[in-house]
PDB file of C-alpha atoms in Angstrom:
ATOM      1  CA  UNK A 240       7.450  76.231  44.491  1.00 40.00           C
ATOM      2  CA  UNK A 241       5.696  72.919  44.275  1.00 54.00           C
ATOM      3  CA  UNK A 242       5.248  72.165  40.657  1.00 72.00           C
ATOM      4  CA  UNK A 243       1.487  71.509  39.109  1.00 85.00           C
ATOM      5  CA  UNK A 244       1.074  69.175  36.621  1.00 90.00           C
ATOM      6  CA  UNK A 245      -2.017  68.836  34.265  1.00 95.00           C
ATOM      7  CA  UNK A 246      -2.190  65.759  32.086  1.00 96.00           C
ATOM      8  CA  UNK A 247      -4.803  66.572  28.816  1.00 96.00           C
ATOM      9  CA  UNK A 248      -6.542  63.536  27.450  1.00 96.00           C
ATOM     10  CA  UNK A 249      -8.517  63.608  24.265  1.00 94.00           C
ATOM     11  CA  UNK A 250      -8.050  62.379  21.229  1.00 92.00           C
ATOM     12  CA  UNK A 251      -8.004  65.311  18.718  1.00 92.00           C
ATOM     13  CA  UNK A 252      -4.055  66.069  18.781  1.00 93.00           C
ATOM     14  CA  UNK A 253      -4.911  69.670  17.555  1.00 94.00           C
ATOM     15  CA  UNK A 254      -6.484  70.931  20.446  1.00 93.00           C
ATOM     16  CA  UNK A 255      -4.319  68.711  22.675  1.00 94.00           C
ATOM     17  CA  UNK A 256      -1.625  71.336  21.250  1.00 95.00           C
ATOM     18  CA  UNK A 257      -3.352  74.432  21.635  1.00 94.00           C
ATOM     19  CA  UNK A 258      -4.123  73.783  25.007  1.00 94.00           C
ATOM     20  CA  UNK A 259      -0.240  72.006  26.277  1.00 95.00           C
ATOM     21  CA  UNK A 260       1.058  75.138  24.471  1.00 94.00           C
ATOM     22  CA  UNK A 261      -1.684  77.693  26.745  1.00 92.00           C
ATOM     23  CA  UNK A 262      -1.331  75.687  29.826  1.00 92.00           C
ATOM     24  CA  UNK A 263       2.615  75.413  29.480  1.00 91.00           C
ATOM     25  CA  UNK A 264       2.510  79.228  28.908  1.00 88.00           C
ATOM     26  CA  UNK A 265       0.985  79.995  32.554  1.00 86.00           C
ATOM     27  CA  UNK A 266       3.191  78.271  34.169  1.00 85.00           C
ATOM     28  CA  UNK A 267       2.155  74.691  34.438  1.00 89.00           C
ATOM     29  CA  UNK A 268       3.981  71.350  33.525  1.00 91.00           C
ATOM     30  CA  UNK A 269       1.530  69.671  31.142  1.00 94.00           C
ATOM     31  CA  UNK A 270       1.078  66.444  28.941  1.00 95.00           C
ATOM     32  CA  UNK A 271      -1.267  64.718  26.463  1.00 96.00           C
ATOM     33  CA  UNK A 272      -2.635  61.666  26.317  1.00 95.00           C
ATOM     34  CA  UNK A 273      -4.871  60.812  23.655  1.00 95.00           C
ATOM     35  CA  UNK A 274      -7.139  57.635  24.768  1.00 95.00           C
ATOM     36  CA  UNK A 275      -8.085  56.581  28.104  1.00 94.00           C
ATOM     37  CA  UNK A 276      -5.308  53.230  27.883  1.00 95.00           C
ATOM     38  CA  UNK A 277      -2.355  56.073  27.179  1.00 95.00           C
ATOM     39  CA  UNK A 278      -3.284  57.983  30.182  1.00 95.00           C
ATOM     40  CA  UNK A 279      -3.338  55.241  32.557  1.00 95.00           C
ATOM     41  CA  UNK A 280       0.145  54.486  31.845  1.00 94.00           C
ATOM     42  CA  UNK A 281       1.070  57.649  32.462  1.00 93.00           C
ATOM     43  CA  UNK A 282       0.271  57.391  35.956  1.00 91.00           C
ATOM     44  CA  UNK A 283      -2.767  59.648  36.530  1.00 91.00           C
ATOM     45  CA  UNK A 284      -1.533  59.708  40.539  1.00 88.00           C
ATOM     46  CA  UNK A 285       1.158  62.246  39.716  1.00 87.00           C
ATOM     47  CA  UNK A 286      -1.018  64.791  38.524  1.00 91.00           C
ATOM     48  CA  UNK A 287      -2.518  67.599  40.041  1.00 89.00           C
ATOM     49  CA  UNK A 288      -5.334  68.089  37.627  1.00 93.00           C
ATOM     50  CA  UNK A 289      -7.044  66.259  34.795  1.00 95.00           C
ATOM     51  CA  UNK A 290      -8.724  67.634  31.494  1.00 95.00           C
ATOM     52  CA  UNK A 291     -10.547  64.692  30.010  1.00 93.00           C
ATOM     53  CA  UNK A 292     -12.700  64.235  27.024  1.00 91.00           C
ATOM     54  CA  UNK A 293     -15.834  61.998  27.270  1.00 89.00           C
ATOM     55  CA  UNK A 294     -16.402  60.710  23.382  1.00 89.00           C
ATOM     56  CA  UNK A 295     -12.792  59.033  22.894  1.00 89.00           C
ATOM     57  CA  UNK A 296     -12.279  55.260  21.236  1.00 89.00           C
ATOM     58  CA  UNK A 297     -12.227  52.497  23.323  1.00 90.00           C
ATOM     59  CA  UNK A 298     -12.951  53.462  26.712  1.00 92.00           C
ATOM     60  CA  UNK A 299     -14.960  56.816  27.196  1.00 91.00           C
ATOM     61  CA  UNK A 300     -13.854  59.710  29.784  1.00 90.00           C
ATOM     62  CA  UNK A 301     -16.704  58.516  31.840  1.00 91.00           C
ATOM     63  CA  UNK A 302     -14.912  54.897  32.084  1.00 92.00           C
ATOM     64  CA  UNK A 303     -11.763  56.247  33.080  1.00 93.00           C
ATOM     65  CA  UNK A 304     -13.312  58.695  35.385  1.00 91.00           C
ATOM     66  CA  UNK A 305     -15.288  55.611  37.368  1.00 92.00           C
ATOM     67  CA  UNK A 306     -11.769  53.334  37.167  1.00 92.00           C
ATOM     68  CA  UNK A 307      -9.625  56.339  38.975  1.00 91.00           C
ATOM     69  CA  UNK A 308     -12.858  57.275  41.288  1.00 87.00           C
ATOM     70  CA  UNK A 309     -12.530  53.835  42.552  1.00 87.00           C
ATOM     71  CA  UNK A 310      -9.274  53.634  43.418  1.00 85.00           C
ATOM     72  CA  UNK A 311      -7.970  55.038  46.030  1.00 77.00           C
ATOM     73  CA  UNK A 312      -4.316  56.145  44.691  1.00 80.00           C
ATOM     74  CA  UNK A 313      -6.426  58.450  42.244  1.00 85.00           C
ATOM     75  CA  UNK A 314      -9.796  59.188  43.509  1.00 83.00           C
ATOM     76  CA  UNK A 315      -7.987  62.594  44.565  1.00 81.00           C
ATOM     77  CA  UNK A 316      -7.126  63.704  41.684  1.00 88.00           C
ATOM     78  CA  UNK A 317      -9.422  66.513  40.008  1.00 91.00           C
ATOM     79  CA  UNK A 318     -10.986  66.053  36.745  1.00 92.00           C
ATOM     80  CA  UNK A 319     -12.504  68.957  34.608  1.00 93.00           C
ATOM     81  CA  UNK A 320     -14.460  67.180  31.458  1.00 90.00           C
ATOM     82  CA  UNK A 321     -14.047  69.178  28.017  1.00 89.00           C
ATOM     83  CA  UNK A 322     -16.598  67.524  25.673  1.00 82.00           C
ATOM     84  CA  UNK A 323     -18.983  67.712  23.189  1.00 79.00           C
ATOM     85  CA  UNK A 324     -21.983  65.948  25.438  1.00 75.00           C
ATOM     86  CA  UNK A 325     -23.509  69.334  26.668  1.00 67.00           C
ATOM     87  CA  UNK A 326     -26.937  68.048  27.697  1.00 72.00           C
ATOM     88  CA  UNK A 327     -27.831  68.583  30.962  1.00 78.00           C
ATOM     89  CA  UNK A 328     -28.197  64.949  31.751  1.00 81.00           C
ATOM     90  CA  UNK A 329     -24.432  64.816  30.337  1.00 75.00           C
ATOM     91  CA  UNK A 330     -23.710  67.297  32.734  1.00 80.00           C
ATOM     92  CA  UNK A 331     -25.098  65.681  35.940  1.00 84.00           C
ATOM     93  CA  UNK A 332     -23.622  62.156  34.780  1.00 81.00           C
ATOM     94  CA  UNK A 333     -20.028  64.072  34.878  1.00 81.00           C
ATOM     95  CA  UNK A 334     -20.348  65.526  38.089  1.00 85.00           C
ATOM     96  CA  UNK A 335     -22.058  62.449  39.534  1.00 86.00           C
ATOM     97  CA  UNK A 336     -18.922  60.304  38.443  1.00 83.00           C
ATOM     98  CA  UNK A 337     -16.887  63.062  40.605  1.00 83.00           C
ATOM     99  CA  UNK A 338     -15.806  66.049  38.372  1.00 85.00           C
ATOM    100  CA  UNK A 339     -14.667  69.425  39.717  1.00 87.00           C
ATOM    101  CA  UNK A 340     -16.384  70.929  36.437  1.00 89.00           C
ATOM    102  CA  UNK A 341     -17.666  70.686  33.377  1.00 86.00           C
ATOM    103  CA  UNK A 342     -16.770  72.287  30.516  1.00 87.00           C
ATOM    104  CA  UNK A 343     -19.160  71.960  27.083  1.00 83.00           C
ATOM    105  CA  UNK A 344     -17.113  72.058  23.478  1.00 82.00           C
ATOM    106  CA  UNK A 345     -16.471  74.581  21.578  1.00 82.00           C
ATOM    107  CA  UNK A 346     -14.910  76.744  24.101  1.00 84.00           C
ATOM    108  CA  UNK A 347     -12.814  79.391  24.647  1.00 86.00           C
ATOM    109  CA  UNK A 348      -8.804  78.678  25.818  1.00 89.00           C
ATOM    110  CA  UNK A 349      -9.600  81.546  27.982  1.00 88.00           C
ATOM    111  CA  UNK A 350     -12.633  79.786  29.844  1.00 88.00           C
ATOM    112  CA  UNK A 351     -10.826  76.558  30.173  1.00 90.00           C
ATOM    113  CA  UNK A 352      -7.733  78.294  32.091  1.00 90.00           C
ATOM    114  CA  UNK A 353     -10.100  80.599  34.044  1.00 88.00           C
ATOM    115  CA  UNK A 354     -11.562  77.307  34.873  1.00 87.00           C
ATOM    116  CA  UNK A 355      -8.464  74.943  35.423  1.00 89.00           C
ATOM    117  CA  UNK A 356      -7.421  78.126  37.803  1.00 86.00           C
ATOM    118  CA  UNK A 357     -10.972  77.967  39.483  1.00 84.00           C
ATOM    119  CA  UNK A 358     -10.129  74.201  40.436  1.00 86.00           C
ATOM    120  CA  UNK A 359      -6.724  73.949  41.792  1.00 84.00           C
ATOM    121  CA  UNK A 360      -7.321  77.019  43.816  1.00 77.00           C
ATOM    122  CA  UNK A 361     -10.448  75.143  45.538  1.00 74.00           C
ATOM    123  CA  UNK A 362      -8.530  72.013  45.396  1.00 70.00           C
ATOM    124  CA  UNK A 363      -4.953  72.146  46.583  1.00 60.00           C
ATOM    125  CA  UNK A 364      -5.096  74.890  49.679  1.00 43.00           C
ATOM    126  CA  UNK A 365      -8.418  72.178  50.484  1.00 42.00           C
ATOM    127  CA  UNK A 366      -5.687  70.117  52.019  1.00 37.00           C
ATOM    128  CA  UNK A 367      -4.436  72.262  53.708  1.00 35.00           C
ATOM    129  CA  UNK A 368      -6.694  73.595  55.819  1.00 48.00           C
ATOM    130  CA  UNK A 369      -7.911  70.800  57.215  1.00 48.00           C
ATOM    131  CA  UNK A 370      -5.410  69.011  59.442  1.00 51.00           C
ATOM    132  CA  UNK A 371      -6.852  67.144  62.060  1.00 66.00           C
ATOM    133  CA  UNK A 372      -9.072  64.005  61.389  1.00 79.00           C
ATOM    134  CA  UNK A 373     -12.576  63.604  62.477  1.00 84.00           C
ATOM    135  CA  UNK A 374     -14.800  60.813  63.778  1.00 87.00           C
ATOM    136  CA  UNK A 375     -18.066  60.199  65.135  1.00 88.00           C
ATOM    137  CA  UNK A 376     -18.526  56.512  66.570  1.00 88.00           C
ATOM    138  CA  UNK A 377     -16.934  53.857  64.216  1.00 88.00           C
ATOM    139  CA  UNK A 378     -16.609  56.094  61.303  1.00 91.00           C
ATOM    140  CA  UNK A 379     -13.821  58.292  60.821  1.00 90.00           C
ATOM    141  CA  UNK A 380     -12.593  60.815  57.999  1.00 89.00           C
ATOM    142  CA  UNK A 381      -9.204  60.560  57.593  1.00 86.00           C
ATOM    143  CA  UNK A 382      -7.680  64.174  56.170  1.00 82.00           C
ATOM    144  CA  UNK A 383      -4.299  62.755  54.753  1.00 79.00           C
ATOM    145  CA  UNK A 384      -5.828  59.977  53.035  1.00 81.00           C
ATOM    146  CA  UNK A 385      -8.814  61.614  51.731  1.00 83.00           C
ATOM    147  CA  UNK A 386     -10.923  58.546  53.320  1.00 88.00           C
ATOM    148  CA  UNK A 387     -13.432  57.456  55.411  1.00 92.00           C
ATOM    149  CA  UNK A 388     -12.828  54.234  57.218  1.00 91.00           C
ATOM    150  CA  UNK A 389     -15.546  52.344  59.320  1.00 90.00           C
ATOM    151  CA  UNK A 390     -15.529  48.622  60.704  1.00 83.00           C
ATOM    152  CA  UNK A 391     -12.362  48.004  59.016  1.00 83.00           C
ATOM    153  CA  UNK A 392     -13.711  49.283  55.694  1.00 88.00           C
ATOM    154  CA  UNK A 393     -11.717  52.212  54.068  1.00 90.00           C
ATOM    155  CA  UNK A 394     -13.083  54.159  51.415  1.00 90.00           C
ATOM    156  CA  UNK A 395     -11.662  57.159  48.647  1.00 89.00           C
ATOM    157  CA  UNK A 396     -13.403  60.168  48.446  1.00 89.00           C
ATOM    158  CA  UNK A 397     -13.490  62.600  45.690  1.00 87.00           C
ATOM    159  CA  UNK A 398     -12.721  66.406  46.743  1.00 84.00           C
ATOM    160  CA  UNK A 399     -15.683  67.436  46.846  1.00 87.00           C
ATOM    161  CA  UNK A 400     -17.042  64.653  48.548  1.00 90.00           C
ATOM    162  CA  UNK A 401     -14.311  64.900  51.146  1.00 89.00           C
ATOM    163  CA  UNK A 402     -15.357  68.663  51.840  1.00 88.00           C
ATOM    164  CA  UNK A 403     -18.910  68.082  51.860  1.00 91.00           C
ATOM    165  CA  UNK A 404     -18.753  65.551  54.334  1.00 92.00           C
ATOM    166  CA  UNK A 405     -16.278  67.253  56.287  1.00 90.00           C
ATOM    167  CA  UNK A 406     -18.547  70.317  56.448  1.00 88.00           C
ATOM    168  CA  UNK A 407     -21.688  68.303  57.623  1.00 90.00           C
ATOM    169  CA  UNK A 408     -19.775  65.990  60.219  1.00 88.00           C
ATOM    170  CA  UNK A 409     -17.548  69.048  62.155  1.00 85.00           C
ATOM    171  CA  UNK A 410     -20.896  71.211  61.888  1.00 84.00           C
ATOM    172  CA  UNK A 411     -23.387  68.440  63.000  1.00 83.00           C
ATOM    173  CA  UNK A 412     -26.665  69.059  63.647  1.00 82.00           C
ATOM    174  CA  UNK A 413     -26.593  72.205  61.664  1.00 84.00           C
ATOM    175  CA  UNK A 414     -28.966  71.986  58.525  1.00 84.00           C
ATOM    176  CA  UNK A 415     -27.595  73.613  55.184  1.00 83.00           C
ATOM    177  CA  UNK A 416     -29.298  74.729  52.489  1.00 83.00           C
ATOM    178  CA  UNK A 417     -28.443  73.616  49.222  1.00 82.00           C
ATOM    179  CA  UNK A 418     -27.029  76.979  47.949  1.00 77.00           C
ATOM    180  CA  UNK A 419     -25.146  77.012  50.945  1.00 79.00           C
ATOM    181  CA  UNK A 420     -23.387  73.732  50.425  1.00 84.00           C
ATOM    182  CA  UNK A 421     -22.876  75.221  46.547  1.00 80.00           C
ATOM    183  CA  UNK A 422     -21.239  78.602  47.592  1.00 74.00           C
ATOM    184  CA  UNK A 423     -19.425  76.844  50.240  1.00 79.00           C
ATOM    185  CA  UNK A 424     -18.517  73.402  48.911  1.00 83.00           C
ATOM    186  CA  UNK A 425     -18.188  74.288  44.997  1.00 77.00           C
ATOM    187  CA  UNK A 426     -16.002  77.127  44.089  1.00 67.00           C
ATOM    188  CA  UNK A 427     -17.364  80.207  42.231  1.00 60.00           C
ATOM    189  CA  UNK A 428     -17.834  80.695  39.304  1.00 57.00           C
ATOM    190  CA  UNK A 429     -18.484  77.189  38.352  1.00 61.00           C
ATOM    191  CA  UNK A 430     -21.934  76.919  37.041  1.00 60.00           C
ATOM    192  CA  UNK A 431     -23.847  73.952  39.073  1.00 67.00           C
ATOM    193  CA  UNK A 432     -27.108  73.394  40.438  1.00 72.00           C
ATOM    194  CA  UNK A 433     -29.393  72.254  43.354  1.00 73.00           C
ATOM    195  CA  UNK A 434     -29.366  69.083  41.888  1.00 82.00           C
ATOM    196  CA  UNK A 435     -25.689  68.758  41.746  1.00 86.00           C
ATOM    197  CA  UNK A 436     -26.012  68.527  45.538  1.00 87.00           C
ATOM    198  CA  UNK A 437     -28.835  66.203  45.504  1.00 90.00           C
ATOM    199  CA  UNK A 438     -26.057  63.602  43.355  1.00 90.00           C
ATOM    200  CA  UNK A 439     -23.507  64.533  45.379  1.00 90.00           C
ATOM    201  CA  UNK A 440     -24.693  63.436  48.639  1.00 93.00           C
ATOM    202  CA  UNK A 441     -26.597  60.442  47.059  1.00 93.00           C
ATOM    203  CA  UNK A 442     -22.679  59.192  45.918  1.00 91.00           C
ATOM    204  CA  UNK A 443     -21.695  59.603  49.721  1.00 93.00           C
ATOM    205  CA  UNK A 444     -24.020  58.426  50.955  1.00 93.00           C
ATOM    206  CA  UNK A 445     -23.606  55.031  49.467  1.00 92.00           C
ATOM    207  CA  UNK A 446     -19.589  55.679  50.953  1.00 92.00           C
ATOM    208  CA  UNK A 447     -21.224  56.006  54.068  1.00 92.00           C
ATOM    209  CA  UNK A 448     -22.211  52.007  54.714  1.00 90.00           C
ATOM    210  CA  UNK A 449     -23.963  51.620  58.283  1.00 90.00           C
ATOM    211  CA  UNK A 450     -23.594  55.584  58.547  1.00 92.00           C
ATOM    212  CA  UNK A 451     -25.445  56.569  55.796  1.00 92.00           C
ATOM    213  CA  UNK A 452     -28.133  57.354  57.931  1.00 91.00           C
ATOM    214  CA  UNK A 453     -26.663  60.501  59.894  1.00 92.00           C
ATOM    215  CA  UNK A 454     -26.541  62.359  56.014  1.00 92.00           C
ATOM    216  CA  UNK A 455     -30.592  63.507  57.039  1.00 91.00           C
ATOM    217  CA  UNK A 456     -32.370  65.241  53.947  1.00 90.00           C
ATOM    218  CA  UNK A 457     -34.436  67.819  55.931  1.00 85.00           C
ATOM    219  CA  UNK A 458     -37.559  68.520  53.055  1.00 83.00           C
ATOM    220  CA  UNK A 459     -37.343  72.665  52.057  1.00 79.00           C
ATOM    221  CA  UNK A 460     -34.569  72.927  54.124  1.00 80.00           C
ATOM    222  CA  UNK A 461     -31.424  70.659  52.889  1.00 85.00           C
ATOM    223  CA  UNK A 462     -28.970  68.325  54.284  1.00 90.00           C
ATOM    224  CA  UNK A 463     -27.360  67.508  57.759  1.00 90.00           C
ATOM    225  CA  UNK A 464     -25.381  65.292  59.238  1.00 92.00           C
ATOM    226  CA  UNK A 465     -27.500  63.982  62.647  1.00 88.00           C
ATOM    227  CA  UNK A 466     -25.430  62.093  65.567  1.00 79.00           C
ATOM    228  CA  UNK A 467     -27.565  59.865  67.554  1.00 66.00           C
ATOM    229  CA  UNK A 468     -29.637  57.896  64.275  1.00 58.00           C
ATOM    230  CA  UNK A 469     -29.896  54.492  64.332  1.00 50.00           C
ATOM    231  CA  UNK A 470     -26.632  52.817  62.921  1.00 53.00           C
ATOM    232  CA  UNK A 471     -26.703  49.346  61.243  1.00 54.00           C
ATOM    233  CA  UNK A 472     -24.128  47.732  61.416  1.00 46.00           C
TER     234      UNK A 472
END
């Protein structure tokens, strides 16, 4: 059995205990890491999941989720925030830098396992089903690689990203609604909403270069991905 490993990063040593001791308990290999600088050295790459604190010293959870969104060799990884920020604005910022979910502080152990369970079942058999690559034109999305490569340009996409996009471009033409994309693309239970879509295909879309145009916003309706529009290259 393939093993999954969680790496915790916050800087309260307490609760990194209570939750290396919970997570350890069902079954996963787990670590702490308790500033942004610790965790990178620990080699984000060669874990399955993140749990990452926004208000740390020195560089914030949102800085070190933007560094490993950006690079390729970690923009797969999954990253559930657990922090004290618990505005909605807060909320959108962490799922527009690429979180799976969100998780507001104080919380129960309980939630964050339900929710740690949540994400690597959406996240890991994700790979799996999808096998072949797909293309339309120049641009292609490459399965393996969780990228999108276009006039020699290749590109990291998040999860979610990757799914949404794979969704639109294998059912083109077909307009989704936005609570379709959410029960579809998200996994349940995870509490999101319309806008979360709205941010998420606004982040693709700038992914996208010259093919940003085929992600169509159809007004009342939602999103599509339209072969045939005007590509500038």
């Amino acid at each position: 059995m393939e093993t999954i490993r969680i790496l915790v990063v916050d800087d309260e040593p307490d609760l990194c205990e209570i939750l290396l001791y919970n997570l350890r308990a069902a079954g996963y290999e787990a670590r702490a890491a308790h500033s942004a600088a610790e965790a990178l050295r620990l080699q984000p790459q060669r874990f399955s999941l993140l749990l990452l604190d926004v208000m740390m010293p020195g560089m914030s959870g949102f800085e070190l989720a933007t560094r490993l969104k950006d690079n390729p060799e970690t923009a797969h990884v999954p990253i559930i925030f657990l922090t004290a920020k618990d505005t909605e604005d807060d909320t959108l910022q962490g799922f527009r830098l690429g979180a799976d979910d969100y998780v507001s502080k104080p919380f129960s152990v309980r939630e964050v396992m339900a929710r740690v369970a949540a994400v690597l079942n959406r996240t890991r058999p994700a790979a799996a089903e999808v096998t072949a690559d797909v293309s339309y034109e120049g641009l292609q999305l490459l399965t393996a690689q969780k990228t999108i490569s276009y006039d020699g340009t290749t590109v990291a996409l998040t999860k979610t990203e990757f799914k949404l996009l794979y969704l639109l471009l294998t059912h083109s033409g077909r307009v989704f609604s936005r609570q379709e994309l959410l029960s579809t693309v998200w996994p349940q239970g995870v509490v999101v909403t319309d806008r979360t879509v709205d941010v998420n295909v606004a982040r693709l879309r700038k992914k996208l270069g010259p093919y940003a145009a085929c992600l169509v916003s159809r007004p009342g309706y939602g999103y599509c991905f339209s072969r045939g529009r005007n590509i500038k290259h």
